[in-house]
XYZ file of C-alpha atoms in Angstrom:
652
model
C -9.411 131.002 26.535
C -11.515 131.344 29.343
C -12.733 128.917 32.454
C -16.018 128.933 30.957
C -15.044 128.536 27.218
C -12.979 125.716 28.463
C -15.951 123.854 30.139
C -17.876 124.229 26.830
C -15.823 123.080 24.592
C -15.416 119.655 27.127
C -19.277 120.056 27.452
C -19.498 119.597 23.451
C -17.367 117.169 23.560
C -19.525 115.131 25.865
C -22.646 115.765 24.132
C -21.263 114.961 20.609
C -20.240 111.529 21.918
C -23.658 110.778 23.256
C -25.332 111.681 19.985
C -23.062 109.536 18.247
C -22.787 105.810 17.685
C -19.799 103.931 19.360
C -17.132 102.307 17.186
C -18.193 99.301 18.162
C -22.092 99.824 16.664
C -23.417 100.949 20.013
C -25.479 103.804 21.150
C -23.493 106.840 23.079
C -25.621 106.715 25.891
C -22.965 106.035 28.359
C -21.933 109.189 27.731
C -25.553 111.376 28.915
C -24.348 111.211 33.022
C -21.235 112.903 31.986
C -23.358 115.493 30.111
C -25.565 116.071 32.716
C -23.049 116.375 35.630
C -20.873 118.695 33.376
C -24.092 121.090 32.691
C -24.391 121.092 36.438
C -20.941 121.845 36.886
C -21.134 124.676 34.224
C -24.273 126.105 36.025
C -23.196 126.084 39.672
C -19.526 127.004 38.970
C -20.358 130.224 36.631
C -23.984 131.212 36.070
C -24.500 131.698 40.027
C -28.148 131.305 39.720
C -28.255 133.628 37.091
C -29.087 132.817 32.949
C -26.261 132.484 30.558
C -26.743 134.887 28.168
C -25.548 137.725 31.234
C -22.827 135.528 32.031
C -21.374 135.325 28.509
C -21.479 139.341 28.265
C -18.647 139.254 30.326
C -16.575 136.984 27.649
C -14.837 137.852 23.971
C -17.541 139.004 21.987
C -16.574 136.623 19.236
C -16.735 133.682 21.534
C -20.360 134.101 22.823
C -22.509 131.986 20.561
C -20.427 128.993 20.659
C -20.784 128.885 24.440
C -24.720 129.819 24.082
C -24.819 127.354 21.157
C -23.244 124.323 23.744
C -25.219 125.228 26.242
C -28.389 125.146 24.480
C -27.782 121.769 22.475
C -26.603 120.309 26.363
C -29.732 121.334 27.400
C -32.068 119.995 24.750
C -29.847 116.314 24.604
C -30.899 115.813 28.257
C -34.290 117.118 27.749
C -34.829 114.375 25.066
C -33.831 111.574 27.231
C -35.401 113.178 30.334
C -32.269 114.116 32.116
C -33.323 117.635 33.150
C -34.034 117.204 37.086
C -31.209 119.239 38.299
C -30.148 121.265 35.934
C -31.133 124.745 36.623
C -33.110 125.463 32.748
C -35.415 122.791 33.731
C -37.043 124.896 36.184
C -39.504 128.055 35.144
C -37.225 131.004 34.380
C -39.089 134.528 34.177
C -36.344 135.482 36.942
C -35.738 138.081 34.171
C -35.329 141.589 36.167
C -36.525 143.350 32.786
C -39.402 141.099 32.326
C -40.128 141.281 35.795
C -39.714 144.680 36.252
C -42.303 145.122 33.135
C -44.620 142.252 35.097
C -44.581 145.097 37.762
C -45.513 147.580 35.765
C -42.560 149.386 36.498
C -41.201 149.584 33.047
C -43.424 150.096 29.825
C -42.237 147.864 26.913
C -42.388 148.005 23.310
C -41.775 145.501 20.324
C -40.329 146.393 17.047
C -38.930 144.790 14.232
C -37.428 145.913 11.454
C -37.610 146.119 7.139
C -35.398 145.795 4.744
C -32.288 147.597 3.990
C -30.189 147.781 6.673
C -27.545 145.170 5.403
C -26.804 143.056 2.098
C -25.958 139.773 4.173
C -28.899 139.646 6.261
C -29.132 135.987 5.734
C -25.736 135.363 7.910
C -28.265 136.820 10.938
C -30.540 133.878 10.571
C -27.470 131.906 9.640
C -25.641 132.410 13.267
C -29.463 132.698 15.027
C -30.277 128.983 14.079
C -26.232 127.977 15.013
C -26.299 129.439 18.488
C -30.227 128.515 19.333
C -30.453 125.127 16.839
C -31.239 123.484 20.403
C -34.177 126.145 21.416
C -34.909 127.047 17.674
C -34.904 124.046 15.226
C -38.471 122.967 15.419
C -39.373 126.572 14.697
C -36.728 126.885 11.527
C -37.731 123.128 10.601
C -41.131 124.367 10.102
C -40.738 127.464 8.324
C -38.285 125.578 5.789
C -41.590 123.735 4.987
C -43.728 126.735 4.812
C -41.290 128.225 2.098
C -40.618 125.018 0.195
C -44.079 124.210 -0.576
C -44.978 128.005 -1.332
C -42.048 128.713 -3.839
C -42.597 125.471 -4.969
C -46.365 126.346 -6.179
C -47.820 126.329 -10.201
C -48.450 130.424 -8.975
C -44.819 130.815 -7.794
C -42.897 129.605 -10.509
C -44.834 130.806 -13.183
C -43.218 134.236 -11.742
C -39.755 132.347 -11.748
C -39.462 132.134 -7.924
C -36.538 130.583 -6.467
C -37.134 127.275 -4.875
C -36.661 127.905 -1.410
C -34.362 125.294 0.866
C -33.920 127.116 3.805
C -32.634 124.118 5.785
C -29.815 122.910 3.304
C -29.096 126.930 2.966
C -28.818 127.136 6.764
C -26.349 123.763 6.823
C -24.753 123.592 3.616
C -23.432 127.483 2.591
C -22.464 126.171 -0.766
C -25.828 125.730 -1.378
C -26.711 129.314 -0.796
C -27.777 131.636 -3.664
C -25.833 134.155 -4.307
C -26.232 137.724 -2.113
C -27.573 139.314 -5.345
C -30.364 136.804 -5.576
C -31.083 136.999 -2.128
C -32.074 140.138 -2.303
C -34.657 139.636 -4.637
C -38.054 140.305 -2.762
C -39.620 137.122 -2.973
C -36.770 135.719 -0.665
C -35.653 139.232 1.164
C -39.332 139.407 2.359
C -40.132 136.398 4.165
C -36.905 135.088 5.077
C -36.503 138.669 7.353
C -39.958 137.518 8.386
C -38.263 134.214 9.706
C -35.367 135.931 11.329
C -37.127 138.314 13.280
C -39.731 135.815 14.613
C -37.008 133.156 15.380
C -35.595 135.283 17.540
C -38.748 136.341 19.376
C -39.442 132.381 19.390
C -36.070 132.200 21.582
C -36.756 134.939 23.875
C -40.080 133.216 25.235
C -38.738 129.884 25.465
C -35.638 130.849 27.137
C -37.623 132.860 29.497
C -40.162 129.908 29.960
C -43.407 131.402 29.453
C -45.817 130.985 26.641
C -46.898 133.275 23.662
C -49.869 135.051 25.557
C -47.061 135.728 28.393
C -44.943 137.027 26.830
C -46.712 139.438 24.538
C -48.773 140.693 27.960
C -44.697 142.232 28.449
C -45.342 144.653 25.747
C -47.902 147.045 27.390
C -46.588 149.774 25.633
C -47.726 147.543 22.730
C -45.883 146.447 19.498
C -44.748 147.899 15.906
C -42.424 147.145 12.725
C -40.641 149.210 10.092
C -42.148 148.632 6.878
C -42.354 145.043 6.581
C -41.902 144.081 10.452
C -45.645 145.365 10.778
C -46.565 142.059 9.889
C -44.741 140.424 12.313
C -45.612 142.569 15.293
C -49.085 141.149 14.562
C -48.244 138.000 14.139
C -46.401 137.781 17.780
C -49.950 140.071 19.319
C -52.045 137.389 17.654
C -50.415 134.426 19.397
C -51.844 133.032 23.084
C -50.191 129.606 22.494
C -47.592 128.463 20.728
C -49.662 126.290 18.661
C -50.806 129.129 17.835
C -47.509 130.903 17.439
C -46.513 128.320 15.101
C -49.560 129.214 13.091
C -49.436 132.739 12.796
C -45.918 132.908 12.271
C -46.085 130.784 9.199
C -49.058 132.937 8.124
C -46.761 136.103 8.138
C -43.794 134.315 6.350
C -46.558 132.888 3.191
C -47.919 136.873 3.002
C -44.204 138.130 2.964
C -43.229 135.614 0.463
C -46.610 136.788 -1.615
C -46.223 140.264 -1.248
C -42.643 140.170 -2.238
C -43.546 138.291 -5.750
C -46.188 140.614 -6.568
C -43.946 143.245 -5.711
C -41.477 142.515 -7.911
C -43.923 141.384 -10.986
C -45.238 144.990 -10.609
C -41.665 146.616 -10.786
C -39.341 144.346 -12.733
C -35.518 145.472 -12.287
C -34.118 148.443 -14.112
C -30.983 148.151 -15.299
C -28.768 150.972 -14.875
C -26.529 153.076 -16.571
C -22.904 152.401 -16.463
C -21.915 156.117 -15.828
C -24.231 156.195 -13.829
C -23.454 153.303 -11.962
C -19.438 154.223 -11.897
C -20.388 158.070 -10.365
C -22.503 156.634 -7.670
C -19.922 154.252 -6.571
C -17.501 156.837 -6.697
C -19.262 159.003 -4.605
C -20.010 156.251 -2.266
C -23.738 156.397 -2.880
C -23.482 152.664 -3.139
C -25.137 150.607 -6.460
C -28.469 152.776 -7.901
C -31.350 150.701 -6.443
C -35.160 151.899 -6.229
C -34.815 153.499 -3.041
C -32.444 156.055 -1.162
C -31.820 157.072 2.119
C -30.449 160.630 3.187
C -29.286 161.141 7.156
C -28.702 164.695 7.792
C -30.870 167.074 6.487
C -34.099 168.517 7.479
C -37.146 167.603 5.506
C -37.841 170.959 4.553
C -34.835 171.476 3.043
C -35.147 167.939 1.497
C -38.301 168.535 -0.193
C -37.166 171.661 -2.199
C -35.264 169.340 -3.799
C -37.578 166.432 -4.489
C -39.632 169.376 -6.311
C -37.075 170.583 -8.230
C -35.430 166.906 -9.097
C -39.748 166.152 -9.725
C -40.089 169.267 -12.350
C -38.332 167.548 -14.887
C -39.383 164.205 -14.516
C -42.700 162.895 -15.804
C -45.580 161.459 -13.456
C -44.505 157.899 -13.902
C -40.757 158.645 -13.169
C -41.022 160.531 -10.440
C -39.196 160.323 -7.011
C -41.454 159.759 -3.660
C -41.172 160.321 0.083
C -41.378 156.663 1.114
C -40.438 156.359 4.826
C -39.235 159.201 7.521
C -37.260 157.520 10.301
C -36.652 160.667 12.149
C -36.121 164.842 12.280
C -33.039 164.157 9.738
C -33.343 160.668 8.275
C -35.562 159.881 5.093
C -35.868 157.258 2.652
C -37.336 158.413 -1.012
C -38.780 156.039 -3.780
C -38.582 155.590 -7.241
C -36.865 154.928 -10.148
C -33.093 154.253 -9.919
C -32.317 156.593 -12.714
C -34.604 159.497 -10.789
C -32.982 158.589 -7.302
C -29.636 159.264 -8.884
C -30.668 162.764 -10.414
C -31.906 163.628 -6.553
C -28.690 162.422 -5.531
C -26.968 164.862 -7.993
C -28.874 167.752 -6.641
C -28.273 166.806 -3.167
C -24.415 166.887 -3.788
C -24.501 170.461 -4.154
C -25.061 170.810 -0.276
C -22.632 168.464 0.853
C -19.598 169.187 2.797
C -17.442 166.000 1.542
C -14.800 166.190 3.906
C -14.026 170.211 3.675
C -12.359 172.036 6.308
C -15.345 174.554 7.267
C -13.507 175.647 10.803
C -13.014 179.113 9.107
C -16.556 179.429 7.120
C -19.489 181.521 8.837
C -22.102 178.867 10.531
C -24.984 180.057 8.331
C -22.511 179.962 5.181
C -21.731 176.124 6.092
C -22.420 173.336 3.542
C -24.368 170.451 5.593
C -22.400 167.252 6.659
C -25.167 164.378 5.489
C -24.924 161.257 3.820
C -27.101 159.261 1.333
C -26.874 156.184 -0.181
C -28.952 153.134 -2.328
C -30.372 150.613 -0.180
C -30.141 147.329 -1.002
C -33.720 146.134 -2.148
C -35.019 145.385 -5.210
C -38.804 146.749 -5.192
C -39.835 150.775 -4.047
C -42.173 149.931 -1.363
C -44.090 152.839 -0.008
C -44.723 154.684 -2.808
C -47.543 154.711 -5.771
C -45.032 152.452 -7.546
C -46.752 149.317 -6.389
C -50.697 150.977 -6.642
C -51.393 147.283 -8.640
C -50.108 145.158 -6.167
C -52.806 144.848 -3.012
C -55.779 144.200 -5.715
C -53.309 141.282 -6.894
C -52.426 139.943 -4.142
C -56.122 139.339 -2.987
C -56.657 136.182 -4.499
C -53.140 134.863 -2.993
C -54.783 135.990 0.611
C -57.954 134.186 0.088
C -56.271 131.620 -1.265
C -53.784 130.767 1.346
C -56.058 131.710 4.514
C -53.926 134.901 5.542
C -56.198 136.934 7.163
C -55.369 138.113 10.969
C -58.483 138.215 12.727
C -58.315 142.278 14.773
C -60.281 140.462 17.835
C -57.572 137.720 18.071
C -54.835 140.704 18.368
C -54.066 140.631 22.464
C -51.921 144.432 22.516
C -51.900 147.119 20.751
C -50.394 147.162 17.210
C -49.113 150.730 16.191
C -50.098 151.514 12.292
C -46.819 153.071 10.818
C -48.897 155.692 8.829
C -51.361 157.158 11.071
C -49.305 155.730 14.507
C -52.899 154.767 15.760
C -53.829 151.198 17.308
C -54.270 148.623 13.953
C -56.934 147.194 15.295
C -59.531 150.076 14.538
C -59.880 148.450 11.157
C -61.489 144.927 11.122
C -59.227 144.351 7.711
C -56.246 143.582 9.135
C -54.202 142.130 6.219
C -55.398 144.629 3.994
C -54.041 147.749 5.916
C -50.888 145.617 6.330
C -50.513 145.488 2.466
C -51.174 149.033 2.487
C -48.612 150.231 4.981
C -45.687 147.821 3.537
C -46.682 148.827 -0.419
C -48.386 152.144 -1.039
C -48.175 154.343 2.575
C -45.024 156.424 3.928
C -43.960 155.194 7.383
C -43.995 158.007 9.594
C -41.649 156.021 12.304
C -41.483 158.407 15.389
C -45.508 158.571 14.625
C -45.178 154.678 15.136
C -43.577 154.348 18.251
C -44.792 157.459 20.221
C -46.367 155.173 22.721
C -46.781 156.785 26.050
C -45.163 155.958 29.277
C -42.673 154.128 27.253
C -39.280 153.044 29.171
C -37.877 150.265 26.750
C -37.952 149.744 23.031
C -36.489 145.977 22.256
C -35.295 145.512 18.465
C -36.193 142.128 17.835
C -34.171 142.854 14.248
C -32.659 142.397 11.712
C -29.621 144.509 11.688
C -28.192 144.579 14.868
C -26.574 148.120 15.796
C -27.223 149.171 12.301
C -31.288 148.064 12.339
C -34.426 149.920 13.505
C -33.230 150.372 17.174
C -30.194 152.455 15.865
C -32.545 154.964 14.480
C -35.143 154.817 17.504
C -32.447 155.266 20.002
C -31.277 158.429 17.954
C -35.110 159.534 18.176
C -35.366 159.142 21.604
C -32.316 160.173 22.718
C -32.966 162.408 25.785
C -36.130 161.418 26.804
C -35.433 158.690 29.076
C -36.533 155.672 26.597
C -33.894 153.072 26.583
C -33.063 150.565 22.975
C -32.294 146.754 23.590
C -31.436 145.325 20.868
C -33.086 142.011 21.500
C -31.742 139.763 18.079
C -27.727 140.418 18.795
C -25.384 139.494 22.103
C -22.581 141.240 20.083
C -21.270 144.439 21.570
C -23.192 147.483 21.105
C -22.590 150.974 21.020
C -22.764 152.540 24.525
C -26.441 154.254 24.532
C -27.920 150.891 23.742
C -28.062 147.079 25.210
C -27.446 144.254 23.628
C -29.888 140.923 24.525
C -27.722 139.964 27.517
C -30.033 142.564 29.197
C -33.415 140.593 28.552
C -32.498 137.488 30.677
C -30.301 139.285 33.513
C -31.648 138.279 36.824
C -29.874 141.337 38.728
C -32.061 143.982 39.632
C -29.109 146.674 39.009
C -29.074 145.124 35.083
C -32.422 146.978 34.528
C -31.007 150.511 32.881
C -32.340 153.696 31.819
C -31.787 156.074 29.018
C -31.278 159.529 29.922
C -34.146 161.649 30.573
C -32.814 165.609 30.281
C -36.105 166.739 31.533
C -35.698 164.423 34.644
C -32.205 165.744 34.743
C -33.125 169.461 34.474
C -35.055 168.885 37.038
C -32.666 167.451 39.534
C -30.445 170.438 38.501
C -32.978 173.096 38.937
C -33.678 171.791 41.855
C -30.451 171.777 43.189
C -29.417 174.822 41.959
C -32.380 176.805 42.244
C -32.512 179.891 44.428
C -33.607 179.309 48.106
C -34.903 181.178 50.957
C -33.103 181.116 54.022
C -33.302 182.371 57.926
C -30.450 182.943 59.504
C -30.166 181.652 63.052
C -28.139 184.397 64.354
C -29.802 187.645 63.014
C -33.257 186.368 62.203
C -33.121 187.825 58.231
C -34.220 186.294 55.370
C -31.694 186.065 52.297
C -31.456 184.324 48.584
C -29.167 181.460 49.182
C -27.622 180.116 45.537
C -24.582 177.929 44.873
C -22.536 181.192 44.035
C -23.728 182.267 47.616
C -22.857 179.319 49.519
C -19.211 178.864 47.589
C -18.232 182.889 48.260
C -20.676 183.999 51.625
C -21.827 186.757 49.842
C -25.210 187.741 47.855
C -26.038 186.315 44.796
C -25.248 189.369 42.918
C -21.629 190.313 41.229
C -19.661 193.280 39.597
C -17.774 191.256 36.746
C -14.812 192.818 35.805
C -14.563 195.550 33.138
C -12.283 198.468 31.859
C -12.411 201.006 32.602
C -14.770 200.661 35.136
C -13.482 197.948 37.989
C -10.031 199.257 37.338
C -9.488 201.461 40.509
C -9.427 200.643 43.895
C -12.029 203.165 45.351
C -14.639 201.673 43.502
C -13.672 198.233 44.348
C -12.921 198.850 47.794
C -16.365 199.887 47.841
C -17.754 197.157 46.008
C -16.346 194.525 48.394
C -17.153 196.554 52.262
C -20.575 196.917 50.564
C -20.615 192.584 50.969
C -20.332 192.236 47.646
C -18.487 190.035 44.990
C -16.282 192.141 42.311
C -13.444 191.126 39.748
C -10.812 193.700 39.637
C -10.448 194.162 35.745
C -6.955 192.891 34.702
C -7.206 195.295 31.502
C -6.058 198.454 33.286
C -2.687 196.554 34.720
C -0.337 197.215 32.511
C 2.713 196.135 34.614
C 3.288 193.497 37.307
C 4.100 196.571 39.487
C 1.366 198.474 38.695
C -0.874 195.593 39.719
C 0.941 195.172 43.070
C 0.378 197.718 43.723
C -2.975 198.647 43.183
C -3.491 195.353 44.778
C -1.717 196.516 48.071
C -4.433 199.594 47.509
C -7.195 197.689 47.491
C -6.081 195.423 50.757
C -5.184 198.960 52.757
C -8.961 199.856 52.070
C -11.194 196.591 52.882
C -11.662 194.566 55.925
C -9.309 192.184 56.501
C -10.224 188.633 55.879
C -11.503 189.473 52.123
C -9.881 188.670 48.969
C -9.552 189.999 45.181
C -10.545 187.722 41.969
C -8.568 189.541 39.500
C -10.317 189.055 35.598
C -7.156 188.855 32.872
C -7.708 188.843 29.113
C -6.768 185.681 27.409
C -7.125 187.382 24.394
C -4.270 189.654 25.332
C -0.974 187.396 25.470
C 1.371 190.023 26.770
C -1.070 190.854 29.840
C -1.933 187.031 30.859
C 1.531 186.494 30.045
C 2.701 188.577 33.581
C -0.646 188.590 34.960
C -1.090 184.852 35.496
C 2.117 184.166 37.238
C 1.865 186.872 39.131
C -1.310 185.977 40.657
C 0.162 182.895 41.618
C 3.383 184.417 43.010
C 1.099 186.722 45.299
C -0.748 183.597 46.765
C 2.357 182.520 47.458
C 3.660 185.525 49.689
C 0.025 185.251 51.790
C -1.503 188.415 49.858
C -5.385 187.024 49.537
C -5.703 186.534 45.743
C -9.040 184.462 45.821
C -9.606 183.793 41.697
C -9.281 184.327 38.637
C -11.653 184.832 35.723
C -10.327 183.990 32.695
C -12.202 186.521 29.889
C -11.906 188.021 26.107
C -10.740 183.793 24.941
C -11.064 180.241 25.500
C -8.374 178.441 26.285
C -7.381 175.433 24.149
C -7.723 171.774 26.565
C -3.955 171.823 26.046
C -3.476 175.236 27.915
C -6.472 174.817 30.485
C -4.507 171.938 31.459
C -1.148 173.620 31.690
């Protein structure tokens, strides 16, 4: 256990005792000093003036959110007896180098949040969210608990057999949970994402200390979500207080939970085959659901067999492009039963493990992967043509119309990738996009002068930010994955890197353009005068390393072979590999090594070229080369041709 750890769990201790009555029927309060002067402790002794969330990055992974989590709840016990003077979160934060730097206008930020899909227990997200920020986040949870309770609790609702939503006993009492298969009906799935994604945007300002309009003034490069996190990304651009916040976020959580029981009157569950079922499992396609994704495969390729899977399926059965998350990723619609016969036809190209070390390139099956998602309803397709016209009335009825003027940054449409507030009909296109349009995701977030994409979730390393990162991969646009301090793969950031005050914390992604640059740059050919004689020559790295001009004779048999024509090669100035191929003996090389010396300058070398391919020649040639560099005879390189060496042998 660490230092820090330690001081929490004393911390806690201190805190639970001054939230609790005394065995002898008095208050804790005696207790609130020692929480305050232990906070202090914790802040001076190991935050260093900087926030918590980069000082916990340096702990076990698995111990981070019970230190945030102490923290936090320390922070908001002193805040409600007004014990904050001195403690270092009682003063306005925004010491945030990203935020700052993005104040600056030297980064260009983006928002996104993401759909459905990427995990089965995505209520364990909100689950640990509300645990580790129940001191920052519980007025925000306690009022979308209300939201959902009085919604699914509606005439409306339960004639369509909606669950009754308890969100707060869920999040305190995990007995009380439904089950993960009833979870992922859409009428729960929907807006309880809706809540997870938005609690944790509802952290990020209040940790940083600034307010709604603030905050959202980060994101110049504007805001987005997959699928259903559209209608969050307008909720957050809507917001200028958090009164208003508050407002708009409940408005997106009611539409979810609407949209999600329309959805799922409109498409009631299929149930599937048995075979069917057992084959899919088998071949790890996971359990048949209304909508599949395939990683790997070009959508050219993929579409010859949507057609052909298509032909024998009748207009009301058929399979649809849904979403396209990138060059090789796609997510197709329809029924279960049709998703499985793509799948079938799909199998045919798949590689499954072979070894294909020893099979032509172009004759190569294709290493992809494709499997069910976990949702109940297929959203983006024709499927749910019914469901905007029904869910009217619900919109009227519950006031959840955005207002386009209220909307403070841009909002990227995930069809069309242009700025949602061209249409005055907010909600509607919303509907749209999440039921009946394809999201065309790279379309979505091609926002220019973009540095930073932050994944306000769900999904952590396996949400929308995985897939954006592999998009963007080389172009200098760096993926924070805002919702998780867990570890993250290497090419991303986790949210540790939202609240780090240290200049250096700000990273880039790669940009190979940038880099190509540098390197053409560096390497490029040059120019030169020389002081001495006056001339002008091409100066290159290969010049520089050897002194000679940027122009070689590579070794080749027969025709670098003999010495006269090497000689020649080298008093001309020149660079030349005498070609190993035409030494059949370590004497014979000698000696037309000795040749070659008798006829050049002295102070010049030979760079002999040997054929790997050719075991018995590199067998005496190699040593050799190194015995002569040993006896003083000039042997300047080697260039090792006809074979690449294994890392085994290089290293040898």
């Amino acid at each position: 256990i660490t230092k820090l750890e330690l001081t929490c769990k004393f911390l806690d201790l201190a805190r639970t005792r001054a939230t609790q009555a005394t065995p002898e029927g008095g208050d804790g309060f005696d207790f609130l000093p020692l929480v305050s002067v232990v906070t202090q402790h914790l802040e001076s002794r190991f935050l260093h003036g900087n926030d918590i969330h980069a000082v916990v990055a340096g702990i076990p992974a698995v111990s981070r959110p019970e230190v945030l989590r102490t923290y936090y709840l320390a922070l908001a016990t002193l805040n409600r007896h007004d014990l904050l003077s001195g403690v270092g979160f009682s003063k306005p934060q925004l010491a945030s180098a990203l935020f700052g730097a993005a104040r600056a206008g030297r980064v260009q930020l983006l928002a996104v949040f993401g759909g459905q899909g990427n995990v089965e227990e995505y209520v364990e997200e909100l689950v640990t969210l509300f645990r580790t920020y129940e001191g920052v986040v519980e007025p925000f949870i306690h009022q979308a608990a209300l939201t959902l309770a009085h919604h699914s609790a509606l005439p409306q609702a339960q004639d369509e057999h909606a669950t009754m939503i308890d969100l707060m006993s869920w999040l305190e009492k995990p007995e009380t949970r439904p089950g993960t298969e009833q979870l992922l009906s859409t009428h729960l799935s929907l807006p309880l994402i809706g809540v997870t994604q938005l609690a944790c945007y509802y952290v990020t300002f209040k940790v940083l200390g600034v307010d709604p309009a603030t905050m959202a003034q980060f994101f110049a490069a504007g805001t987005t979500g997959h699928s259903q996190g559209v209608v969050s990304a307008v909720a957050i651009a809507s917001s200028q207080t958090e009164e208003e916040f508050f407002a708009n976020a409940q408005k997106a959580i009611v539409l979810l939970f609407w949209l999600g029981l329309r959805a799922e009157r409109a498409c009631r569950k299929a149930v599937v085959d048995p075979n069917i079922l057992q084959d899919s499992l088998a071949n790890n396609e996971g359990v048949p659901t209304p909508m599949l994704a395939v990683q790997g495969i070009r959508h050219s390729e993929l579409q010859k067999h949507v057609d052909s899977t298509n032909s024998f399926l009748p207009e009301d059965r058929r399979v649809h492009l849904s979403l396209v998350n990138g060059p090789r990723s796609a997510v197709f619609s329809g029924p279960p039963q049709s998703l499985y016969g793509l799948n079938n036809s799909l199998r045919k190209l798949k590689a499954s493990g072979q070894d294909q070390s020893r099979v032509p390139y172009s004759e190569r099956k294709v290493r992809f992967s494709s499997r069910f998602l976990p949702v109940a309803v297929p959203f983006h397709s024709g499927y749910l043509k019914d469901v905007p016209a029904q869910l009217e009335q619900d919109i009227i009825r519950h006031n959840l119309n955005f207002d386009a003027e209220k909307i403070a940054i841009c909002v990227y449409n995930t069809y069309t990738g242009e700025d949602i507030r061209k249409r005055p009909d907010v909600t509607s296109s919303l509907v749209e996009q999440i039921c009946l349009l394809p999201v065309y995701w790279e379309k979505a977030t091609n926002a220019k002068g973009l540095t930073h994409v932050l994944d306000f979730g769900p999904g952590g390393a396996s949400g929308v930010g995985f897939f954006t990162s592999r998009n963007k991969e080389g172009t200098g646009v760096q993926v924070v994955l805002a919702a998780t301090i867990d570890d993250v793969p290497s090419e991303m950031l986790n949210k540790s890197s939202l609240f780090d005050q240290d200049p250096h914390s700000v990273k880039f992604a790669p940009n190979w353009s940038e880099q190509v640059r540098v390197l053409v740059n560096r390497f490029r050919p040059r120019l030169i005068r020389m002081a001495n004689t006056d001339q002008i020559h091409v100066e290159t790295p290969f010049s520089r390393l050897l002194g000679k001009p940027p122009i070689m004779v590579p070794g080749m048999t027969p025709c670098t072979v003999q010495e006269p024509f090497v000689a020649a090669v080298v008093n001309a100035g020149f660079h030349i590999e005498l070609a190993g191929g035409g030494q059949h003996t370590e004497e014979h090389l000698r000696n037309r090594v000795k040749k070659i010396m008798d006829l050049v300058a002295p102070g010049e070398g030979i760079t002999l070229n040997i054929l790997f391919l050719n075991p018995r020649l590199w067998g005496f040639q190699y040593p050799a080369v190194k015995a002569m560099r040993k006896e003083g005879i000039p042997m300047e390189g080697v260039c090792v041709a006809a074979g690449v060496p294994s890392l085994d042998v290089a290293n040898e």
